[in-house]
CSV table of C-alpha atoms and ligand atoms in Angstrom, one decimal:
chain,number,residue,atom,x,y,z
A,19,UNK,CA,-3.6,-9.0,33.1
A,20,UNK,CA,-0.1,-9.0,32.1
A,21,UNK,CA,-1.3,-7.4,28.4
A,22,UNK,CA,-3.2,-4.7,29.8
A,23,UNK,CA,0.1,-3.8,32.5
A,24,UNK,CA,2.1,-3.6,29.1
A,25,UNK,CA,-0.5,-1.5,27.4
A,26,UNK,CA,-1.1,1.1,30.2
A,27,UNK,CA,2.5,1.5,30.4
A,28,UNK,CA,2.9,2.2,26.6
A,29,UNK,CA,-0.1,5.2,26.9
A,30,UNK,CA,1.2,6.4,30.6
A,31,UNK,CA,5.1,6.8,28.8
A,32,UNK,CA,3.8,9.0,26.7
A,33,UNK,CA,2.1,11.1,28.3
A,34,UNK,CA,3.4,14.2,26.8
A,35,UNK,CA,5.3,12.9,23.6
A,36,UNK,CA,7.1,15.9,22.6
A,37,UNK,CA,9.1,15.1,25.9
A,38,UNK,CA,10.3,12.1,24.7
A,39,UNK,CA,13.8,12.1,23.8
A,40,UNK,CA,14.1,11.9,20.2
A,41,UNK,CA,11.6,14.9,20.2
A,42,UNK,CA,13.1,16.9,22.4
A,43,UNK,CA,16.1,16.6,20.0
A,44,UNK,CA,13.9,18.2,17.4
A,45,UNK,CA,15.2,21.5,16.0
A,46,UNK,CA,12.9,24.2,14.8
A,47,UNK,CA,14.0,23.4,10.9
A,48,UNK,CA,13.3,19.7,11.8
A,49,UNK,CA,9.5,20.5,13.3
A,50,UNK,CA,8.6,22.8,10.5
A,51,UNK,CA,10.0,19.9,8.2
A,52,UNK,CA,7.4,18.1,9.6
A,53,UNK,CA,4.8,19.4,8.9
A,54,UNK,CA,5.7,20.1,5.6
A,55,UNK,CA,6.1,16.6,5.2
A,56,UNK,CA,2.5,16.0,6.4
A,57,UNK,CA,1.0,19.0,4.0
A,58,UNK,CA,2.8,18.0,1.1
A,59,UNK,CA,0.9,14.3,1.2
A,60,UNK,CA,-2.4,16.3,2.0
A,61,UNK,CA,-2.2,18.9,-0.9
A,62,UNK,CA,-0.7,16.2,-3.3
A,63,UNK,CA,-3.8,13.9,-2.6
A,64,UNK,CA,-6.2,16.6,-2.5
A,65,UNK,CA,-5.0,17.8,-6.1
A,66,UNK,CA,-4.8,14.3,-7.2
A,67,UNK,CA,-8.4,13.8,-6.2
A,68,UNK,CA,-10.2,16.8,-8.0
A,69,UNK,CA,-7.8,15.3,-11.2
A,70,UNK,CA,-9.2,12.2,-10.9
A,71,UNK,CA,-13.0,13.7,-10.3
A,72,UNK,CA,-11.9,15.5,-13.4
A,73,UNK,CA,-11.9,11.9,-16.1
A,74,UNK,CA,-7.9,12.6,-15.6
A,75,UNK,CA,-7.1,9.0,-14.5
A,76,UNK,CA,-8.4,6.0,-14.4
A,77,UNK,CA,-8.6,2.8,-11.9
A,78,UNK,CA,-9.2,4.0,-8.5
A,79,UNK,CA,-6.9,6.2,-6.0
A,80,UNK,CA,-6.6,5.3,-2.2
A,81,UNK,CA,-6.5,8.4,-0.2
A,82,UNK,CA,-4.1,8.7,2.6
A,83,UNK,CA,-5.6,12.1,4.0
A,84,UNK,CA,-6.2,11.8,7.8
A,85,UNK,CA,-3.2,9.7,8.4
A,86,UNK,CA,-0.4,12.0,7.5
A,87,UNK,CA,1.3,11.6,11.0
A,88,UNK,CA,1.8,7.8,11.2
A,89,UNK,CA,3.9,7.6,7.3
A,90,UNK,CA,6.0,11.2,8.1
A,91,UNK,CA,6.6,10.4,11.6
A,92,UNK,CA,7.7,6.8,10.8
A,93,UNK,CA,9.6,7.8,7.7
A,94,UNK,CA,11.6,10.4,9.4
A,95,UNK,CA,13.3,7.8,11.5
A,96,UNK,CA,14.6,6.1,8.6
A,97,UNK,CA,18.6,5.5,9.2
A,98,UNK,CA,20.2,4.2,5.9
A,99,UNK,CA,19.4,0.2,6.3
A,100,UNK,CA,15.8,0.8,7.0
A,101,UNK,CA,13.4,-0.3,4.2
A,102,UNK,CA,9.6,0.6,4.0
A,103,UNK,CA,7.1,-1.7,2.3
A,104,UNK,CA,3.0,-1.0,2.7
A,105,UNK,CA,-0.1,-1.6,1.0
A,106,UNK,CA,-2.0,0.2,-1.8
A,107,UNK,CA,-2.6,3.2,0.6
A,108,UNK,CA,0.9,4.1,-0.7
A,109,UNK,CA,0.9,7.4,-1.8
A,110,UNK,CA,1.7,9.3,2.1
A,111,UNK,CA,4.7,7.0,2.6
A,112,UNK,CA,6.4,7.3,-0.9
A,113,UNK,CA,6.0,10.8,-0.4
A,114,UNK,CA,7.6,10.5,3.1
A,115,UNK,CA,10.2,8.4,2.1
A,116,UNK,CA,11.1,11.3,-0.3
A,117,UNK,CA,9.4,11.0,-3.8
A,118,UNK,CA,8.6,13.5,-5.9
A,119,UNK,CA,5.5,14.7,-6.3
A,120,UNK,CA,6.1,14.8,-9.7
A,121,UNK,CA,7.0,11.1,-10.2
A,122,UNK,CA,4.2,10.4,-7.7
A,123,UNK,CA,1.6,12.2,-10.2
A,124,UNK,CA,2.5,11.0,-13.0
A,125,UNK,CA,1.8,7.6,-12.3
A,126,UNK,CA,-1.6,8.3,-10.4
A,127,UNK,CA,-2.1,9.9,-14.6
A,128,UNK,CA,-0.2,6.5,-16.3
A,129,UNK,CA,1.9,8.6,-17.5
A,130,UNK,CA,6.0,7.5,-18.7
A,131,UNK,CA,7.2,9.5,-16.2
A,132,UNK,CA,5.5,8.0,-13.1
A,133,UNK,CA,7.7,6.0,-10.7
A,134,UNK,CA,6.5,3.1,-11.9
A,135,UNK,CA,6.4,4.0,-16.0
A,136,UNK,CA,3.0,4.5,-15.8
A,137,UNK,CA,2.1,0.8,-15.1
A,138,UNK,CA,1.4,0.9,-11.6
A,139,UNK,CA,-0.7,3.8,-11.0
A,140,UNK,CA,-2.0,4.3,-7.7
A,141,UNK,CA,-1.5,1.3,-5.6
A,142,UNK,CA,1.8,0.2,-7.2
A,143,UNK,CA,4.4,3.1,-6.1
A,144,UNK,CA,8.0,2.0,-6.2
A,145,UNK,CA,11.4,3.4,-5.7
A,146,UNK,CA,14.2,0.9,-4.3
A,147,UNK,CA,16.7,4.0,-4.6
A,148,UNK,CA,14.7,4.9,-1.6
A,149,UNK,CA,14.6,2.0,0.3
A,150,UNK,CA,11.1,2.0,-1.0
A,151,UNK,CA,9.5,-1.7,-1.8
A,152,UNK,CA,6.2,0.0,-2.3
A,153,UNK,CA,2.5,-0.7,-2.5
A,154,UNK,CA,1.1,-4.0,-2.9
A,155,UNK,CA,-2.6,-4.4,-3.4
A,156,UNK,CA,-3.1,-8.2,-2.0
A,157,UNK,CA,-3.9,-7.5,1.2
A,158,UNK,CA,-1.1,-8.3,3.8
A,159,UNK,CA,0.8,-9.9,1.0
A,160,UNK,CA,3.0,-7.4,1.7
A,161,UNK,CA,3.3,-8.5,5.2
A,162,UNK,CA,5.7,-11.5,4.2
A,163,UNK,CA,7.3,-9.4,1.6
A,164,UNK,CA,8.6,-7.5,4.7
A,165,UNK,CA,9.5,-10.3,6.8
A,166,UNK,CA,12.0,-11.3,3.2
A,167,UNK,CA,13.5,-7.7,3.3
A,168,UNK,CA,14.3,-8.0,7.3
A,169,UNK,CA,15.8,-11.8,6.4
A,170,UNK,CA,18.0,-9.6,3.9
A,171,UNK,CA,19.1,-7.1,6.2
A,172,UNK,CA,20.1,-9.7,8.7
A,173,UNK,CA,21.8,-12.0,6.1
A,174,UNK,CA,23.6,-9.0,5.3
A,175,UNK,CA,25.1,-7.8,8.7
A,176,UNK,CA,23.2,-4.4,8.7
A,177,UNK,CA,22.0,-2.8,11.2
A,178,UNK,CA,18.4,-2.2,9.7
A,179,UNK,CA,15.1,-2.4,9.9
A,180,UNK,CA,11.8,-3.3,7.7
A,181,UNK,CA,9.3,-1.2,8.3
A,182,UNK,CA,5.8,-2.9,6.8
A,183,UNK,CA,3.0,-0.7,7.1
A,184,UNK,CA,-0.7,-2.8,6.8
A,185,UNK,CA,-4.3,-1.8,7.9
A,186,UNK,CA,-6.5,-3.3,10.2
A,187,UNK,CA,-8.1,-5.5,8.1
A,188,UNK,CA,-5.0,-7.2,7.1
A,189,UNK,CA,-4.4,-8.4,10.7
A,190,UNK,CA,-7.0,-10.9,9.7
A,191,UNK,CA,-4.8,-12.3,7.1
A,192,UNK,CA,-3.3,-16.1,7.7
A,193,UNK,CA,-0.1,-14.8,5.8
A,194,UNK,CA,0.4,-12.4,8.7
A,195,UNK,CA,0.3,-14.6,11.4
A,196,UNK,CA,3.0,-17.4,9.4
A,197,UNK,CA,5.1,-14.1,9.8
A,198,UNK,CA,4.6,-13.1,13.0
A,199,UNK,CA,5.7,-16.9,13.9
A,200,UNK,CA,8.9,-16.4,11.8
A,201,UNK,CA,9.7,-13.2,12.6
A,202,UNK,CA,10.0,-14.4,16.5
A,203,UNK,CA,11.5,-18.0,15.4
A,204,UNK,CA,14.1,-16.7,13.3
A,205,UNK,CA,14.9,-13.4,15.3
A,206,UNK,CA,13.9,-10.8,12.0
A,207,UNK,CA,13.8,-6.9,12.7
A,208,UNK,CA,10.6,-6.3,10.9
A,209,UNK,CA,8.3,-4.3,12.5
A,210,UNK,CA,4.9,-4.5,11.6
A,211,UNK,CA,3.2,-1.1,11.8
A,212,UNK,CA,-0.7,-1.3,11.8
A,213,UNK,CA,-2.8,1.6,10.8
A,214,UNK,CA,-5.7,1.3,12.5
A,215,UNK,CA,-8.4,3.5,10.8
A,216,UNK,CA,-11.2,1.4,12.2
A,217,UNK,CA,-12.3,0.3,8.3
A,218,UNK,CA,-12.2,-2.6,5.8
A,219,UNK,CA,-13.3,-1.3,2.6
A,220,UNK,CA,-17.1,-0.9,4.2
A,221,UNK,CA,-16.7,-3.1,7.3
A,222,UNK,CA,-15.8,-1.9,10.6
A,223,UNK,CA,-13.3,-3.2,13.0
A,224,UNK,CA,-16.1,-3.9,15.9
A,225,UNK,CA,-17.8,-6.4,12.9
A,226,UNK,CA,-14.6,-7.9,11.4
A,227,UNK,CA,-12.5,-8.3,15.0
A,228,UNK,CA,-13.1,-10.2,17.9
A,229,UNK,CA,-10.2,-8.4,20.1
A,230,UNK,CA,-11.8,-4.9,19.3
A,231,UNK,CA,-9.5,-2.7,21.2
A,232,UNK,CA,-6.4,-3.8,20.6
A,233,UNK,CA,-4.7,-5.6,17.6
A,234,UNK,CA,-1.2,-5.3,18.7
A,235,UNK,CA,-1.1,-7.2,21.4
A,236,UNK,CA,-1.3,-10.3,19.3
A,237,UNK,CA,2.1,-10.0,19.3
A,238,UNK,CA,1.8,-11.6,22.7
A,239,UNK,CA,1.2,-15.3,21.2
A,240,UNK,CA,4.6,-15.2,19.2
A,241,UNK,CA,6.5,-14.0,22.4
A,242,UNK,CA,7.0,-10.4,20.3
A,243,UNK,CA,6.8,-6.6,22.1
A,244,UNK,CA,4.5,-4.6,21.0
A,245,UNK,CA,2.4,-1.3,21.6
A,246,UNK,CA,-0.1,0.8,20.9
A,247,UNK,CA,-0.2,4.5,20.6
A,248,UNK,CA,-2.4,7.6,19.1
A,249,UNK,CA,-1.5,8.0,15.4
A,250,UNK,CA,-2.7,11.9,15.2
A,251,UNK,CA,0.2,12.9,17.1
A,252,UNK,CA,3.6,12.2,15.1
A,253,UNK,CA,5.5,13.0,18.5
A,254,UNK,CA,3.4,10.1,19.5
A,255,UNK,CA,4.2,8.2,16.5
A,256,UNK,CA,7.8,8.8,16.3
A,257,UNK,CA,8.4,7.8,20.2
A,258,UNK,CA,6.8,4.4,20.1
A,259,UNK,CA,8.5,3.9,16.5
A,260,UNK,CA,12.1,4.7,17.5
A,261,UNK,CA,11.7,2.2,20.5
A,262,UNK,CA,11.0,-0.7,17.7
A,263,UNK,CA,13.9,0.6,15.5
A,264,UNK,CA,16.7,0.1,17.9
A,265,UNK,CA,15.1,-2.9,19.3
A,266,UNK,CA,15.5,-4.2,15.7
A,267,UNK,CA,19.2,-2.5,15.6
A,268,UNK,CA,20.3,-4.2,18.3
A,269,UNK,CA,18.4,-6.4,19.2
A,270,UNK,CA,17.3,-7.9,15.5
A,271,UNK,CA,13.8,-8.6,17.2
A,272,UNK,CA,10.8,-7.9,16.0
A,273,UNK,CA,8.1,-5.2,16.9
A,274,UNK,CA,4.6,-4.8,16.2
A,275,UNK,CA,3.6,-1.3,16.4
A,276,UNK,CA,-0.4,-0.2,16.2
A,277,UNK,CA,-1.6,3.4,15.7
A,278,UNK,CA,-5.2,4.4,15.7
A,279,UNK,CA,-6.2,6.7,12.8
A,280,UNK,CA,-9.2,7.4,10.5
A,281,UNK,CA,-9.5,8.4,6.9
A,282,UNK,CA,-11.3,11.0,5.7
A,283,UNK,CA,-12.4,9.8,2.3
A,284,UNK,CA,-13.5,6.7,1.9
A,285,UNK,CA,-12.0,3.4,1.0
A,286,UNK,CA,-11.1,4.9,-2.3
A,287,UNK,CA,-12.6,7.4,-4.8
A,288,UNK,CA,-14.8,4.5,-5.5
A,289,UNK,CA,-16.9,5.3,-2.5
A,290,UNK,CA,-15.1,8.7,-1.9
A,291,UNK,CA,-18.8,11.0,-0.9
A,292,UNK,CA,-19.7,7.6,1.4
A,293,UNK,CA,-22.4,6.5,-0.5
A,294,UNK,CA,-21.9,2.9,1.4
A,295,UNK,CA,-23.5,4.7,4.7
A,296,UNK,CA,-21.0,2.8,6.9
A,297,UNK,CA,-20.1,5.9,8.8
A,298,UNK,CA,-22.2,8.6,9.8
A,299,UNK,CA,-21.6,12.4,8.8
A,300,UNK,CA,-21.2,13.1,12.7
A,301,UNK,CA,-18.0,10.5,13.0
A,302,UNK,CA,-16.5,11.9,10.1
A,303,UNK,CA,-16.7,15.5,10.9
A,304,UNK,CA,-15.5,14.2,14.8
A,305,UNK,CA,-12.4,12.7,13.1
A,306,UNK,CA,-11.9,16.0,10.9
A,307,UNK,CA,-12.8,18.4,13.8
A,308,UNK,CA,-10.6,17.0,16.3
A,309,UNK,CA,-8.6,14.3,15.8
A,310,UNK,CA,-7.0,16.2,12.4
A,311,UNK,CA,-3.1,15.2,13.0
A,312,UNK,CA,-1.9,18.5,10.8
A,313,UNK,CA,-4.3,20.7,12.7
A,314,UNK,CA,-3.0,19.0,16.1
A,315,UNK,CA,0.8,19.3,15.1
A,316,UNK,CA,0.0,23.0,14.2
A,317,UNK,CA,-1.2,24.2,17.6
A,318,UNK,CA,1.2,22.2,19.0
A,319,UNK,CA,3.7,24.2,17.2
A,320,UNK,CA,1.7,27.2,17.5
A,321,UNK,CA,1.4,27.1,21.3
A,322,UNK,CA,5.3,26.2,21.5
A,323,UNK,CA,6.2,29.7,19.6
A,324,UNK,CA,7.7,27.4,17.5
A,325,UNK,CA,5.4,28.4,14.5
A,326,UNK,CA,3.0,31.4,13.5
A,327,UNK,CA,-0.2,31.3,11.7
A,328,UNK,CA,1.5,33.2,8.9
A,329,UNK,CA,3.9,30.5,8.2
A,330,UNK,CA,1.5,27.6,8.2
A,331,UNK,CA,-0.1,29.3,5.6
A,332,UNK,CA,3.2,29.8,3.7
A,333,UNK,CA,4.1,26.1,4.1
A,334,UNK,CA,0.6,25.5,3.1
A,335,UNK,CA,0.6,27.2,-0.1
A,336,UNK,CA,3.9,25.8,-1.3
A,337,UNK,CA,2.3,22.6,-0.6
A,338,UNK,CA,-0.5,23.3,-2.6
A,339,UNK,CA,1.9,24.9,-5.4
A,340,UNK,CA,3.8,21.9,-5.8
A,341,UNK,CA,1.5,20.2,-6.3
A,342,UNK,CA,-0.3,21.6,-9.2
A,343,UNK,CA,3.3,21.8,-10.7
A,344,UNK,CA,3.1,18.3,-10.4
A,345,UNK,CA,-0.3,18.0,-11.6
A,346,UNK,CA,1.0,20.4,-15.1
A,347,UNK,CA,4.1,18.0,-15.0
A,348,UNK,CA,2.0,14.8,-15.7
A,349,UNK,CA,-0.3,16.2,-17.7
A,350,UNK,CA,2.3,17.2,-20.0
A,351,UNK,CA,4.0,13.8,-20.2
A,352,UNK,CA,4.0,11.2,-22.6
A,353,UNK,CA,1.9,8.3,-22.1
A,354,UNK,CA,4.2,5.2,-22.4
A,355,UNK,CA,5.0,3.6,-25.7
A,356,UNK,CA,2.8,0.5,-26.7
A,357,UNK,CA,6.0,-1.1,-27.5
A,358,UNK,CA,6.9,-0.7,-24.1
A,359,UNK,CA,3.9,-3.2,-22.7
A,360,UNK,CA,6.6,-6.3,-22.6
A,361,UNK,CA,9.1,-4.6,-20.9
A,362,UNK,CA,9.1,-4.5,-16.4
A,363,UNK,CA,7.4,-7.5,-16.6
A,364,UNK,CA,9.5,-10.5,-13.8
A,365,UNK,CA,9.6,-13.2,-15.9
A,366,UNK,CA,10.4,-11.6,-19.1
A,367,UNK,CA,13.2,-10.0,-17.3
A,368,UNK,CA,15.1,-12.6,-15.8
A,369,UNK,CA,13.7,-15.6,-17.3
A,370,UNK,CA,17.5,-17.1,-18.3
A,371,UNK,CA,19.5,-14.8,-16.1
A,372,UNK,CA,21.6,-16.0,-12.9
A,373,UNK,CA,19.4,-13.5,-10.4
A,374,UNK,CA,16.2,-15.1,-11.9
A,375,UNK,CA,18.3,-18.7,-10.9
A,376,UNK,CA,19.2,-18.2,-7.8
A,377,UNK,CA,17.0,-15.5,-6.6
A,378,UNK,CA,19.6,-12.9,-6.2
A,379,UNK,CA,17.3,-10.0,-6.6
A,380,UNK,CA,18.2,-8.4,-2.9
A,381,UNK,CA,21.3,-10.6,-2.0
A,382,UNK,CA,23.5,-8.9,-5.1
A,383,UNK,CA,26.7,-8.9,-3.6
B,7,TPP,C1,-6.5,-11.0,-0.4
B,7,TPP,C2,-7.4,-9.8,-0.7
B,7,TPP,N1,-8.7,-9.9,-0.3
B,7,TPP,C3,-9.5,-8.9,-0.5
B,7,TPP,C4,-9.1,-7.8,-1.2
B,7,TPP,C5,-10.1,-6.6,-1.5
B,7,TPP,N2,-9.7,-5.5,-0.6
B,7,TPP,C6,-9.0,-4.5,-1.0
B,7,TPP,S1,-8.7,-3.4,0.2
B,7,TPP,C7,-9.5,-4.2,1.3
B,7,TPP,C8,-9.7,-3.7,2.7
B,7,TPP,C9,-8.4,-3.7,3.5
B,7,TPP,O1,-8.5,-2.9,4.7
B,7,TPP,P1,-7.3,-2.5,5.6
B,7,TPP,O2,-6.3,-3.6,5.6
B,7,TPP,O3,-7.9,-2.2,6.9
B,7,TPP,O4,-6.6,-1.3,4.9
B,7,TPP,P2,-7.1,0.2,4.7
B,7,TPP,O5,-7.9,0.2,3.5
B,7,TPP,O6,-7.9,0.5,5.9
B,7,TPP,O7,-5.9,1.0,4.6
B,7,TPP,C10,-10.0,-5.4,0.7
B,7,TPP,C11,-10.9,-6.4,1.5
B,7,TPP,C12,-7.8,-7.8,-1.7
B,7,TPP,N3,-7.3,-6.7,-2.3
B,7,TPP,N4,-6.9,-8.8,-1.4
């Protein structure tokens, strides 16, 4: 009873989302930057998939497209001692986190000019200048990853936050749940943001959960808040998120935050046209149709006279620009030197060295 009260409140709060108060505080410039945010992962993804269909990588690429709101709405509530880590679905947030597009590129191409020297490629985006501890392809081994960069913060005195994105087929992971217990024990601000898109690779929440509608709330058994909210609508997103980051401010408690979303590709370009058959045409094109967080954020804007078809399209097509620029940017890059294969590699780097000792990676000071 008592988790349902909680979850009821959560949905009646916000009601009307744009009301909430760190909307309302929204400029016009800030909006518009917004949905920029959410076109540039779109158009970046969408190039970087007819490049890949083209033989111009190789390995596979995770597609973010569909869930633009939850990474830009997060991200853009990212004070100075807040940290993002997630899983191979990486490329949305790096870009919201601010990443080029052309450092993003390169490494979907393995190119020396990726983020990652062209050793990572898609899953494996990085950029700790950014607060940025990237994509991790073990699923929910990120999740205690997280938990060690909100133990940092806190050992630190900073008012920060880890923000540690997973899917819902991580929440089945035992690693989580040894977090969730130490995140409440030891009084961590992690918050654990879960993007529900309803798949596994090819298996489906309702087949791989036995709490179906709502993962959140497991929270309840390690005495930590939580709640659950629409992730097409970024007002949405960014009203439930900025709750968890001052209750990790100030509180230095952790949150775990769940947002329902779909893809729109498939688990990766691997079974990109849905040859699996897992979902059927009609709940894709639902999804598409009417649930499209860009095309929701632009009526919204549209209808607030905030924004005119004329400038979506203008914001679009930058979008789309920069991201062939990007695409020209890795293709003319150098592929990195086979000399180069011993070099980023942990042990090689501090094996010897006083960080590698004591572990003084994060604590450097
Ligand atoms: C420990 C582990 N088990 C299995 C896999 C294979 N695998 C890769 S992605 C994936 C599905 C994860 O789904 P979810 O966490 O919901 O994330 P989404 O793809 O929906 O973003 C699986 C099982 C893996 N990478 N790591």
């Amino acid at each position: 009873m008592e988790i349902l009260a909680k979850q009821n409140a959560v949905s009646a709060e916000n009601h009307d989302s744009s009301e909430a108060e760190i909307n309302r505080k929204l400029t016009t410039a800030d909006q518009l930057e917004l949905l920029r945010k959410m076109l540039q992962i779109r158009r970046f993804e969408q190039v970087g998939l007819s490049k890949y269909q083209g033989g111009k990588m190789s390995g596979f690429i995770h597609l973010y497209i569909g869930q633009e709101s939850v990474a830009a709405g997060v991200c853009s509530l990212m004070g100075e001692h807040d940290h993002v880590i997630t899983a191979y679905r990486c490329h949305g947030h790096a870009l919201a986190v601010g990443m080029t597009m052309n450092e993003c590129m390169a490494e979907l191409y393995g190119k020396a000019t990726g983020c990652s020297r062209g050793k990572g490629g898609s899953m494996h985006f990085f950029a700790p200048d950014k607060n940025y501890w990237g994509g991790h392809g073990i699923v929910a081994g990120q999740t205690p990853l997280g938990l060690g960069l909100a133990y940092g913060i806190k050992y630190k005195g900073l008012k920060g936050a880890a923000l540690c994105f997973l899917g819902d087929g991580a929440v089945n992971q035992g690693a989580f749940y040894e977090c969730l217990n130490m995140a409440s024990l030891m009084d961590l601000p992690v918050i654990y943001i879960i993007e529900n898109n309803r798949y596994s690779m090819g298996t489906s929440l309702e087949r791989s959960s036995v709490v179906k509608n709502c993962l959140a709330e497991r929270g309840e058994a390690f005495g930590i808040e939580w709640a659950q909210a629409k992730g097409e609508d970024i007002n949405e997103v960014r009203a439930v998120t900025q709750k968890a980051i001052e209750r990790a401010h100030n509180e230095s408690r952790p949150t775990i935050l769940e947002f329902d979303t779909y893809r729109h590709y498939g688990h990766s370009v691997a079974d990109a046209k849905h040859k699996g058959g897992y979902r059927s045409a009609e709940e894709i094109e639902d999804y598409k149709k009417n649930h499209d967080p860009i095309q929701l954020y632009k009526r919204h804007l549209i209808s607030k006279g905030v924004l005119t078809e004329e400038e979506y399209t203008k914001i679009s097509d930058a979008a789309k620009a920069e991201a062939d620029a990007s695409a020209k940017f890795a293709e003319e890059s150098p592929l990195p030197d086979p000399s180069s294969i011993f070099e980023d590699v942990y042990f090689e780097v501090d094996r010897g060295t006083e960080a590698g000792r004591t572990g003084k990676h994060f604590f450097n000071d």
